[in-house]
Amino acid sequence: MAMKFPYHQQSIFRTFLFRFVLALLISAGSYLIFEFGRIKAGFDSIDANNNKQAYLDKTFMLSNEISKLKQEIAILKTNIEINQESYKFVEARLSPLQTKIQEQREAIAFYRGIVSPSDGNPGLRIQDLRLIPGRKDREFNIRLILIQSMKHDRKVSGNVNFSIVGSQNGNDKTYELSQLISQDKEIPWAFSFQYFQDFDRKIILPINFIPKLINIEVISNTKSISNIKQDFIWSINQN
């Protein structure tokens, strides 16, 4: 036999059920009204979610692109560092090679001047003159190279006269070699050679003397070989 609820209890149950359904309807209606308002205002939750996902996807893609670019930058930096090290390595090897090539060119020009000078004239020549700073103040090393061009069937001998022209205390002044070298050094500058001869002499300039020109006169003691005289502007070489 089915159980029957008292009338009062059934009335309470109906009232509770009615209120529950009414609350659901009110909640659903409120949500629909809210969504309707947002849609009417141009907002769609579905589109918003889609847009949000699209932005998330785009952000993810950009993050990947940034990571790739960072990797490429790191690779480029590494390549640049490698290239710089390679350049330093090549430069370190190239500099001595260039020096050697220059020395060989000078040697070729030197021997060409002995065998076949550009003007085609035989005789004594001043092939090179260099002034190199010494260890002390006002001290200089003089390197002079004399050659005999074209004809080498006999030796040539003689002496070199050396002087420096300049100014001292506002006055013109000329100093001979004997006044520029130490007293214990041999003053005569003699030469004797068949092809060439080089000399190294050390001089010390007087105080307050400003050099301008170097006068060199090569006096030959060999018949048929003429003397030569040449002036050089004072110019210092580093080596």
Tab-separated table of C-alpha atoms in Angstrom:
chain	number	residue	atom	x	y	z
A	1	MET	CA	0.000	0.000	0.000
A	2	ALA	CA	1.530	3.333	-1.124
A	3	MET	CA	2.518	5.799	1.552
A	4	LYS	CA	0.622	9.040	1.440
A	5	PHE	CA	2.086	12.320	2.682
A	6	PRO	CA	-0.112	14.531	4.713
A	7	TYR	CA	-1.561	17.514	2.874
A	8	HIS	CA	0.519	19.968	4.857
A	9	GLN	CA	3.764	18.276	3.895
A	10	GLN	CA	2.772	18.180	0.210
A	11	SER	CA	2.046	21.899	0.320
A	12	ILE	CA	5.511	22.628	1.778
A	13	PHE	CA	7.170	20.459	-0.879
A	14	ARG	CA	5.327	22.209	-3.715
A	15	THR	CA	6.270	25.600	-2.306
A	16	PHE	CA	9.974	24.584	-2.093
A	17	LEU	CA	9.955	23.136	-5.597
A	18	PHE	CA	8.287	26.257	-6.973
A	19	ARG	CA	10.848	28.500	-5.311
A	20	PHE	CA	13.750	26.361	-6.597
A	21	VAL	CA	12.455	26.401	-10.164
A	22	LEU	CA	11.769	30.115	-9.884
A	23	ALA	CA	15.338	30.721	-8.668
A	24	LEU	CA	16.719	28.740	-11.609
A	25	LEU	CA	14.549	30.683	-14.033
A	26	ILE	CA	15.622	33.973	-12.508
A	27	SER	CA	19.324	32.961	-12.680
A	28	ALA	CA	19.011	31.737	-16.255
A	29	GLY	CA	17.075	34.829	-17.227
A	30	SER	CA	19.630	37.102	-15.601
A	31	TYR	CA	22.466	35.359	-17.439
A	32	LEU	CA	20.599	35.557	-20.768
A	33	ILE	CA	19.824	39.207	-20.187
A	34	PHE	CA	23.520	39.825	-19.347
A	35	GLU	CA	24.673	37.981	-22.479
A	36	PHE	CA	22.065	39.780	-24.563
A	37	GLY	CA	23.349	43.075	-23.247
A	38	ARG	CA	26.942	42.188	-24.073
A	39	ILE	CA	25.990	40.945	-27.549
A	40	LYS	CA	23.952	44.082	-28.138
A	41	ALA	CA	27.002	46.103	-27.053
A	42	GLY	CA	29.133	44.223	-29.546
A	43	PHE	CA	30.533	41.572	-27.206
A	44	ASP	CA	30.167	37.869	-27.866
A	45	SER	CA	31.556	35.422	-25.333
A	46	ILE	CA	32.142	32.812	-28.030
A	47	ASP	CA	33.999	35.308	-30.166
A	48	ALA	CA	35.851	36.501	-27.088
A	49	ASN	CA	36.964	32.973	-26.318
A	50	ASN	CA	37.953	32.463	-29.925
A	51	ASN	CA	39.863	35.739	-29.915
A	52	LYS	CA	41.511	34.832	-26.651
A	53	GLN	CA	42.615	31.494	-28.063
A	54	ALA	CA	43.825	33.209	-31.227
A	55	TYR	CA	45.869	35.624	-29.129
A	56	LEU	CA	47.266	32.750	-27.104
A	57	ASP	CA	48.209	30.909	-30.298
A	58	LYS	CA	49.784	34.076	-31.711
A	59	THR	CA	51.698	34.652	-28.481
A	60	PHE	CA	52.966	31.083	-28.584
A	61	MET	CA	54.091	31.500	-32.190
A	62	LEU	CA	55.827	34.798	-31.381
A	63	SER	CA	57.541	33.203	-28.398
A	64	ASN	CA	58.857	30.477	-30.684
A	65	GLU	CA	60.007	33.103	-33.192
A	66	ILE	CA	61.779	35.028	-30.423
A	67	SER	CA	63.498	31.845	-29.270
A	68	LYS	CA	64.623	31.100	-32.827
A	69	LEU	CA	65.884	34.667	-33.293
A	70	LYS	CA	67.801	34.469	-30.020
A	71	GLN	CA	69.419	31.246	-31.230
A	72	GLU	CA	70.314	32.884	-34.552
A	73	ILE	CA	71.786	35.899	-32.740
A	74	ALA	CA	73.860	33.586	-30.561
A	75	ILE	CA	75.097	31.770	-33.673
A	76	LEU	CA	75.920	35.085	-35.379
A	77	LYS	CA	77.828	36.298	-32.320
A	78	THR	CA	79.765	33.055	-32.264
A	79	ASN	CA	80.544	33.377	-35.972
A	80	ILE	CA	81.647	36.993	-35.487
A	81	GLU	CA	83.950	35.979	-32.644
A	82	ILE	CA	85.339	33.145	-34.754
A	83	ASN	CA	85.836	35.511	-37.700
A	84	GLN	CA	87.591	38.033	-35.469
A	85	GLU	CA	89.892	35.356	-34.116
A	86	SER	CA	90.523	34.122	-37.655
A	87	TYR	CA	91.291	37.682	-38.763
A	88	LYS	CA	93.738	38.143	-35.890
A	89	PHE	CA	95.374	34.821	-36.759
A	90	VAL	CA	95.703	35.751	-40.432
A	91	GLU	CA	96.895	39.267	-39.587
A	92	ALA	CA	99.546	37.880	-37.250
A	93	ARG	CA	100.804	35.597	-40.017
A	94	LEU	CA	100.409	38.199	-42.752
A	95	SER	CA	102.428	40.986	-41.137
A	96	PRO	CA	105.758	39.086	-41.085
A	97	LEU	CA	105.077	37.897	-44.626
A	98	GLN	CA	104.513	41.464	-45.829
A	99	THR	CA	107.739	42.507	-44.111
A	100	LYS	CA	109.627	39.713	-45.829
A	101	ILE	CA	108.126	40.632	-49.207
A	102	GLN	CA	109.151	44.258	-48.686
A	103	GLU	CA	112.673	43.163	-47.779
A	104	GLN	CA	112.842	41.031	-50.913
A	105	ARG	CA	111.631	43.937	-53.048
A	106	GLU	CA	114.277	46.185	-51.544
A	107	ALA	CA	116.909	43.528	-52.151
A	108	ILE	CA	115.815	43.181	-55.788
A	109	ALA	CA	115.925	46.958	-56.244
A	110	PHE	CA	119.323	47.035	-54.572
A	111	TYR	CA	120.918	44.422	-56.837
A	112	ARG	CA	119.159	45.880	-59.869
A	113	GLY	CA	120.832	49.199	-59.057
A	114	ILE	CA	124.191	47.446	-59.042
A	115	VAL	CA	123.689	45.467	-62.241
A	116	SER	CA	121.459	47.781	-64.276
A	117	PRO	CA	120.683	51.254	-62.868
A	118	SER	CA	117.679	53.118	-64.228
A	119	ASP	CA	119.780	55.868	-65.822
A	120	GLY	CA	122.237	53.388	-67.336
A	121	ASN	CA	125.299	55.224	-66.019
A	122	PRO	CA	128.172	53.296	-64.420
A	123	GLY	CA	130.145	54.466	-61.404
A	124	LEU	CA	129.832	55.169	-57.713
A	125	ARG	CA	126.378	55.638	-56.197
A	126	ILE	CA	124.818	56.278	-52.827
A	127	GLN	CA	122.230	53.524	-52.737
A	128	ASP	CA	120.700	54.230	-49.331
A	129	LEU	CA	121.013	56.532	-46.329
A	130	ARG	CA	119.077	56.005	-43.132
A	131	LEU	CA	118.946	57.790	-39.782
A	132	ILE	CA	117.811	55.630	-36.870
A	133	PRO	CA	117.305	56.986	-33.325
A	134	GLY	CA	119.829	55.654	-30.818
A	135	ARG	CA	119.391	54.656	-27.218
A	136	LYS	CA	120.405	58.025	-25.813
A	137	ASP	CA	119.049	61.505	-26.320
A	138	ARG	CA	120.423	63.198	-29.472
A	139	GLU	CA	122.076	59.929	-30.500
A	140	PHE	CA	121.547	58.567	-34.026
A	141	ASN	CA	122.808	55.618	-36.043
A	142	ILE	CA	123.706	56.365	-39.649
A	143	ARG	CA	123.514	53.589	-42.218
A	144	LEU	CA	125.110	54.354	-45.561
A	145	ILE	CA	125.267	51.979	-48.537
A	146	LEU	CA	127.600	52.655	-51.460
A	147	ILE	CA	127.502	50.661	-54.693
A	148	GLN	CA	129.446	50.465	-57.938
A	149	SER	CA	126.972	50.055	-60.780
A	150	MET	CA	127.387	48.137	-64.028
A	151	LYS	CA	131.193	47.828	-64.198
A	152	HIS	CA	132.688	45.543	-61.570
A	153	ASP	CA	136.020	44.638	-63.120
A	154	ARG	CA	137.970	46.537	-60.481
A	155	LYS	CA	137.667	47.657	-56.883
A	156	VAL	CA	136.900	51.220	-56.028
A	157	SER	CA	138.382	52.834	-52.921
A	158	GLY	CA	138.375	56.235	-51.306
A	159	ASN	CA	136.864	58.215	-48.433
A	160	VAL	CA	133.499	59.637	-47.414
A	161	ASN	CA	133.148	63.222	-46.246
A	162	PHE	CA	130.093	63.649	-44.027
A	163	SER	CA	128.608	66.829	-42.577
A	164	ILE	CA	125.279	68.062	-41.215
A	165	VAL	CA	123.881	71.527	-41.909
A	166	GLY	CA	121.390	73.141	-39.549
A	167	SER	CA	120.893	75.902	-37.028
A	168	GLN	CA	121.983	76.437	-33.452
A	169	ASN	CA	120.762	79.205	-31.183
A	170	GLY	CA	119.287	81.007	-34.184
A	171	ASN	CA	122.459	80.865	-36.303
A	172	ASP	CA	123.371	78.682	-39.290
A	173	LYS	CA	125.758	75.934	-38.280
A	174	THR	CA	127.580	73.048	-39.998
A	175	TYR	CA	129.137	70.120	-38.139
A	176	GLU	CA	131.691	67.745	-39.638
A	177	LEU	CA	131.761	64.039	-38.825
A	178	SER	CA	134.755	64.509	-36.526
A	179	GLN	CA	132.642	66.824	-34.353
A	180	LEU	CA	129.753	64.377	-34.091
A	181	ILE	CA	131.423	61.126	-33.057
A	182	SER	CA	133.215	60.001	-29.926
A	183	GLN	CA	136.884	60.846	-29.735
A	184	ASP	CA	137.869	57.179	-29.460
A	185	LYS	CA	136.238	56.387	-32.817
A	186	GLU	CA	138.105	56.315	-36.090
A	187	ILE	CA	137.437	59.601	-37.889
A	188	PRO	CA	138.401	58.730	-41.503
A	189	TRP	CA	135.496	57.117	-43.330
A	190	ALA	CA	137.322	54.920	-45.819
A	191	PHE	CA	135.782	52.473	-48.279
A	192	SER	CA	137.014	49.762	-50.628
A	193	PHE	CA	134.722	47.380	-52.526
A	194	GLN	CA	133.936	45.853	-55.888
A	195	TYR	CA	130.134	45.633	-55.761
A	196	PHE	CA	128.855	47.392	-52.633
A	197	GLN	CA	129.682	48.254	-49.050
A	198	ASP	CA	127.506	49.326	-46.142
A	199	PHE	CA	128.493	51.347	-43.104
A	200	ASP	CA	127.047	52.010	-39.665
A	201	ARG	CA	128.187	55.070	-37.785
A	202	LYS	CA	126.946	56.513	-34.519
A	203	ILE	CA	126.717	60.281	-34.082
A	204	ILE	CA	125.637	62.551	-31.230
A	205	LEU	CA	124.111	65.902	-32.105
A	206	PRO	CA	125.287	68.961	-30.149
A	207	ILE	CA	122.887	70.558	-27.681
A	208	ASN	CA	120.410	73.034	-29.238
A	209	PHE	CA	121.456	72.011	-32.735
A	210	ILE	CA	118.575	71.552	-35.204
A	211	PRO	CA	119.664	69.471	-38.237
A	212	LYS	CA	118.257	70.219	-41.691
A	213	LEU	CA	120.518	68.708	-44.373
A	214	ILE	CA	123.110	65.959	-44.644
A	215	ASN	CA	125.982	66.530	-47.061
A	216	ILE	CA	127.794	63.447	-48.340
A	217	GLU	CA	130.786	63.555	-50.656
A	218	VAL	CA	132.238	60.251	-51.876
A	219	ILE	CA	135.833	60.795	-53.021
A	220	SER	CA	137.259	58.065	-55.244
A	221	ASN	CA	140.957	57.200	-55.253
A	222	THR	CA	140.440	54.946	-58.276
A	223	LYS	CA	141.182	56.430	-61.666
A	224	SER	CA	138.312	56.589	-64.173
A	225	ILE	CA	135.762	56.536	-61.338
A	226	SER	CA	134.374	59.968	-60.547
A	227	ASN	CA	133.571	61.474	-57.187
A	228	ILE	CA	129.948	62.033	-56.199
A	229	LYS	CA	128.319	64.603	-53.962
A	230	GLN	CA	124.747	64.481	-52.735
A	231	ASP	CA	122.556	66.287	-50.196
A	232	PHE	CA	119.800	64.623	-48.151
A	233	ILE	CA	117.029	66.196	-46.107
A	234	TRP	CA	117.259	65.211	-42.447
A	235	SER	CA	114.617	62.525	-42.051
A	236	ILE	CA	114.492	59.960	-39.269
A	237	ASN	CA	113.706	56.298	-39.965
A	238	GLN	CA	112.344	53.935	-37.347
A	239	ASN	CA	114.360	50.916	-38.500
